[in-house]
Amino acid sequence: MKRRRSVLDLLCVIALLAGASGTARAAGQCGVCHPESRVAFAASIHAREQVTCTSCHGGDADTQNVERAHSGSFRGLRNRLATPEMCATCHSDLQMMSAYNLPVDQYAVYQTSQHGMAVAGGDSSAAVCIDCHGSHVIYAAADPRSSVASRNIPTTCGVCHSDEELMERYGLDPGVVEDYETGIHGRSLLIAGNLAAPNCTSCHGVHGATPPGVGDIDKVCGACHVQTRRAFLDGPHYQGMTEAGLPECATCHSNHAIQGLEVASIDTLCADCHGENSDEVLLGSKMHTLIEAATVEVEKAEALVLEGERAALDVEDHLGRIEEARTYLTEALPLAHSVSLEPVEQVTRRSRSIGEEVQHEIYAKLDRTEAHIGLVVFWFYVFMTLVILFLLKRRMSAGGEIA
Amino acid sequence: MSRDKSGILDWFSRRLNLTEIFSLLTSYGLFYAELDTRKPLREALDEALERPVVSYGRWPRVLGLIVVVLIALEILTGALLSLYFLPTPQTAHASLGTILRDVDFGWFVHQIHFWGAQLLIAVLIVRIVRFFIQGVYRKPRELVWVFAALLLLVCFHLDMTGRVLPLTETAFWSSVRALEVVNAVPVYGSFMFFLAGGGEMFVSDLTLLRFYILHAAILPVLAVTLIYLHFSTIRRIGLTEASGDRKRVGRAALRNHLVNLAIILTLLFALLVTLAVLTPLPFQREADPYATVPGVGPPWYLLAPFGFLEITAGIVPQWLAGLLLFVVFSAFLALPFLERSREDRGRRWAVPVIAGLVVLAWFLLTIYGARVA
C-alpha cells in the first residue's frame, strides 16, 4: 500500500516537470517583452509546425535577460531586403518542405521576377515575402484568412499596385486592381465567389511575378480559354497582330478590365480597326446574325419544351437535345476568333437545326386540334339533346293538364 | 293500365324489392316524391307521380341535386384514376404523368375530376349562402344547416387531400402552408396533424399514404353519409316553402320538372367538359422537399386563416389565434343554436350582423393572405 503511493507521487512529479518544461519551450520567454508579436504568431501556421521565434530571429528564447536573449545568433531582421534569403533557408530546403508537399523553387523563381530583380538591385520599395504573406501571422494559402488566399490576392497586390505615388515612381498604372475588379474575372471571383476564376497571379505568375509580353498573351489567356486560343491561332489575326505589335487578346478585350463581349458588339468591334463598310465588318455582322438566329431558335425551343412539360409530354429527350444545342452555341463564340465564317456557320447551323427540330416535334405533340374538334362535336350533341329536351317539355306542357 | 307482365323488370320485381332500391334515389334528392316500398316499382312510381309536386323543386333549389351528381361524378372519375395512380412518394408524380400521357382519355378523366371538384366546392358555397340568406337554419331546420356546413368542410378536406397526391411543386408547398395553418388550431389541429403524418417538415413519408386513404376512402364515405343525413332531414320536415304552397301541380308537372333537371345536368356536364378541354390544369414539376417554391400560399379557402395567423403573429400567442379560428368554425357549424338562444332576448339582428362582419373580415383577410403568401 505504501509502496504504491510512493510510485504515484513519483508519477505526479514527473508529469508536473514534463508539463512545465513543455510550455516553456513552446512559448519561450520572448513573449514576455513582445506580447503582441507572440499573440499574432500563435495564430499562424508556423506556430503549429514547431517554428519558434528563434527559427527566424535567432538569439536565446530561454532567458528573460534582454542582453543574453538578443545575443549570439540573434537577427533583428530590420533589413527588409534580407527577408527573402532568410525565408529561403527553410523554404528552399527540400527535406524540410517535402513533408508539406511545398515547392522549394520559390526563392529561385522570385529572383527572376520584377520584384526579386528590384530587390537584388537594392530597391527597398519592392515587394519581399512578408509584404504579401505577412510576417508573424502567416496562414496557409488555402486558408480564407490568408492574405494570399485566392479572393484576397487582388487586395494584397493592390496594397502597392493601387498606391499612386509608389506606382508613379515605376511608371506603372495604379488603376489595374480597380480595372480587374470591374472586369468579368474580378466580378466572378470577388462577387460570385467563383474560386476557379483567375486572380492577379493566374496571369502574372505567383512568385515569378512578371507581366506577359506581347506575343505571349495568347498563351496566358489560352491556358484557360483553350478553344478560343486554338481558333485565334488558326485565323489571320494572330500573325497580323504580332507583326503590328498589338497585344493579341488584349487588343479587343483590354487587359485588366476584361469584359465578356456581347455578341452584338462584333459589328462595331471590327470597325474599330478595319473601318466601317469594310469586308471585315460585313463578316462580323454575318457571324453576329448566325449566332443570334441560332440563339433565338434554341430559346424558342426551350420555352416550348417547358410548355410541353406542363402539358405532361415526355420531354426528357428534348431537354437533352436542347442541352446539345446550347453546347454548340457555346462553341460558336470561341470559333468566331478564327475570323472565318465556316466553323461558326457549322456549329450555329447544328444548334439552329436542333432548335427547329425540337420545336416541330413539340408543336406536333402539343397540337390540341383533335380535342377541340371533339369539343365541337360534343357541343353539337349537347345542343341536340337540349333541343330534344325542350321539345319534350313543350309537348308535355301542351297536353300537360291531362291529369 | 295494361302492362306487359312478362317484361324483364317484372321478372326482377317478383324476386327483388326494386321499389326499395329505387327509393334510395329519393334519399339523395334525385327523386322528390316518397315511394310506397310495399308496392311493386311501377305501381309505386305511378302513385308517386300522381302526387302533387310543390314549386320548391325549381331553380335555384336544385343545387343539392347538382352536389349529389357532382359527388357521384367525382367518385366515378376518382375510381378510374385510382386504377393507375400509385400512391408512394417515389411513384405518385410519375404515375400521374402516365395517366395524363399514356392512358387513353386519362387526361380527360383527370381534368374532369379536377374541375368537378372546383365546381362542387363553388356550388356548396353558393348553397350555404342561400341557406343563410333564406334562413334555412331556423327551427326546425337546424340539422339541414349542420349537415350542409359539415359537408362543405368535408369537401374542403377532400380538396386539400386530393391536391397533394401527385406531389407537384405547388401542391406540395401549398399543403405544407395549409398544415401550418391547421396546426395552429387547438385539438382539431393536432389531430389532423397526426392524421396527416406530420413530422418536423410538416409533410412526411406517411403523409401521402394517409392523404390518399383519407381522400379515396374515408372522406368520400363521410361525404355520402352526410348527404344522406342531409336529405333525410329534408324528407322528414319538407322543404322551406313546402307548406302553404297550394299551387296545383300534377303528374305532368313532375315530369316537366324532371326534364328541367335533365336540361340543367346536361348544361353542367357540358360546362365541365369545356373547362377540362379548354383550360386544363397544367402538369407541374415534381416537388423537391428541400427546395421551397417561393410565393406558394395555402389553398384559397385557407388564405383567410393564413392571413389572420400572419397578422396576429408576434401580437398574440399562436394558440390564442388558433383558438379564435376554432371558435369561428364552431360558430359556423352551430349557427342554428346560436340564433335560437338570442331570439328569446329579441335580438334577431345579431346573428346576421355578426355573420356579415365575419364574412367581410374573411374576405379582407383572404386578400391579405394572398398578398403575404
XYZ file of C-alpha atoms in Angstrom, chain B residues 30-228:
199
model
C -82.649 12.554 -57.137
C -86.341 11.920 -56.955
C -88.552 14.098 -54.807
C -91.638 12.099 -54.013
C -91.731 9.376 -51.407
C -92.355 5.824 -52.591
C -94.537 3.179 -51.037
C -91.943 0.402 -50.735
C -94.592 -2.303 -50.213
C -95.888 -1.898 -53.757
C -94.188 -3.023 -56.998
C -91.967 -0.360 -58.599
C -94.297 0.600 -61.455
C -97.270 0.962 -59.229
C -95.338 2.895 -56.622
C -93.868 5.188 -59.283
C -97.247 5.850 -60.858
C -98.646 6.636 -57.460
C -95.757 8.931 -56.597
C -96.050 10.742 -59.918
C -99.757 11.312 -59.306
C -98.955 13.170 -56.119
C -98.809 16.906 -56.445
C -95.321 18.350 -56.507
C -94.908 21.757 -54.981
C -92.864 24.534 -56.556
C -89.933 24.173 -54.185
C -88.010 21.994 -56.575
C -87.402 24.764 -59.082
C -84.197 26.720 -59.651
C -82.194 27.640 -57.608
C -83.276 24.888 -55.270
C -81.671 22.218 -57.429
C -78.179 22.867 -56.021
C -78.481 19.871 -53.700
C -79.108 17.671 -56.699
C -76.111 19.163 -58.510
C -73.986 18.430 -55.442
C -75.077 14.795 -55.483
C -74.418 14.463 -59.207
C -71.001 16.101 -58.899
C -70.005 13.889 -55.982
C -71.108 10.843 -57.957
C -69.012 12.088 -60.874
C -66.030 12.626 -58.574
C -66.374 9.114 -57.202
C -66.587 7.673 -60.702
C -63.602 9.610 -62.106
C -61.677 9.068 -58.876
C -62.196 5.333 -59.148
C -60.933 5.437 -62.739
C -57.854 7.446 -61.718
C -57.122 5.041 -58.874
C -56.708 2.250 -61.443
C -53.400 3.808 -62.500
C -52.352 6.027 -59.610
C -49.543 4.684 -57.399
C -49.606 6.487 -54.046
C -45.980 6.324 -52.934
C -43.596 9.282 -52.790
C -41.399 7.696 -55.461
C -44.136 6.872 -57.962
C -47.005 9.322 -57.383
C -45.842 12.060 -59.725
C -44.678 9.677 -62.451
C -47.923 7.709 -62.336
C -49.952 10.882 -62.854
C -47.656 11.541 -65.805
C -48.595 8.098 -67.132
C -52.286 8.827 -66.658
C -52.033 12.158 -68.487
C -49.774 10.921 -71.256
C -50.202 7.242 -71.952
C -53.629 6.194 -70.700
C -56.404 6.708 -73.264
C -58.536 9.646 -72.129
C -56.569 9.661 -68.875
C -56.051 13.414 -69.185
C -59.776 13.882 -69.729
C -60.748 11.897 -66.639
C -58.144 13.776 -64.598
C -59.322 17.178 -65.788
C -62.981 16.283 -65.165
C -62.032 15.120 -61.675
C -60.226 18.417 -61.030
C -62.833 20.757 -62.493
C -65.670 18.731 -60.952
C -64.116 19.315 -57.546
C -63.814 23.046 -58.188
C -67.463 23.255 -59.286
C -68.550 21.129 -56.330
C -66.982 23.483 -53.821
C -68.360 26.525 -55.629
C -71.874 25.036 -55.622
C -71.596 24.103 -51.941
C -70.599 27.658 -51.051
C -73.416 29.188 -53.099
C -75.764 26.743 -51.421
C -74.689 27.566 -47.863
C -75.007 31.281 -48.653
C -78.552 30.650 -49.914
C -79.365 28.710 -46.742
C -78.116 31.582 -44.653
C -79.951 34.298 -46.546
C -83.234 32.388 -46.685
C -82.935 31.321 -43.056
C -82.700 27.592 -43.740
C -81.231 27.050 -40.303
C -84.113 28.226 -38.152
C -86.304 25.785 -36.330
C -86.965 23.037 -37.380
C -84.185 23.056 -39.994
C -81.182 23.204 -37.689
C -79.861 19.865 -38.855
C -80.202 20.827 -42.524
C -77.681 23.584 -41.850
C -75.365 21.490 -39.685
C -75.131 18.703 -42.249
C -74.679 21.147 -45.146
C -71.932 23.011 -43.268
C -70.213 19.759 -42.331
C -70.450 18.628 -45.948
C -68.751 21.838 -47.067
C -65.932 21.293 -44.565
C -65.539 17.654 -45.615
C -65.312 18.746 -49.255
C -62.582 21.259 -48.347
C -60.699 18.379 -46.767
C -61.293 16.276 -49.858
C -59.880 19.068 -51.997
C -56.847 19.549 -49.774
C -56.000 15.872 -49.538
C -56.548 15.438 -53.263
C -54.347 18.320 -54.350
C -51.227 16.969 -52.713
C -51.494 13.433 -54.125
C -49.471 13.955 -57.345
C -46.721 15.662 -55.282
C -46.317 18.530 -57.712
C -44.355 21.584 -56.647
C -47.124 23.992 -55.797
C -49.430 21.303 -54.439
C -46.737 20.113 -52.075
C -45.807 23.523 -50.736
C -49.416 24.625 -50.697
C -50.239 21.691 -48.436
C -47.262 22.492 -46.201
C -48.696 26.011 -45.788
C -52.143 24.525 -45.161
C -50.810 22.181 -42.491
C -49.086 25.137 -40.847
C -52.474 26.819 -40.563
C -54.233 23.655 -39.430
C -51.542 23.006 -36.846
C -52.285 26.324 -35.158
C -55.847 25.309 -34.294
C -56.006 23.569 -30.901
C -57.268 19.969 -30.583
C -58.534 19.694 -34.168
C -55.147 20.865 -35.464
C -53.066 18.373 -33.540
C -55.485 15.597 -34.517
C -55.288 16.488 -38.216
C -51.558 16.923 -37.920
C -51.308 13.426 -36.521
C -53.637 12.103 -39.243
C -51.535 13.779 -41.899
C -48.469 12.016 -40.549
C -46.939 15.433 -39.973
C -43.370 15.447 -38.774
C -40.700 18.055 -38.376
C -41.017 19.107 -42.006
C -44.829 19.054 -41.825
C -45.049 16.643 -44.731
C -43.522 13.236 -44.091
C -43.342 9.957 -45.993
C -46.542 8.872 -44.318
C -48.433 11.970 -45.420
C -49.020 10.825 -48.971
C -50.411 7.445 -47.932
C -52.583 8.951 -45.215
C -53.899 11.634 -47.557
C -54.646 9.003 -50.170
C -56.648 6.903 -47.731
C -58.473 9.982 -46.464
C -59.143 11.185 -49.991
C -60.120 7.898 -51.589
C -61.873 6.073 -48.756
C -62.702 7.839 -45.511
C -63.760 11.297 -46.658
C -65.945 10.142 -49.602
C -67.836 7.782 -47.288
C -68.228 10.644 -44.834
C -69.488 12.951 -47.599
C -72.015 10.418 -48.904
C -73.231 9.774 -45.344
C -73.648 13.484 -44.707
C -75.623 13.906 -47.927
C -77.846 11.019 -46.899
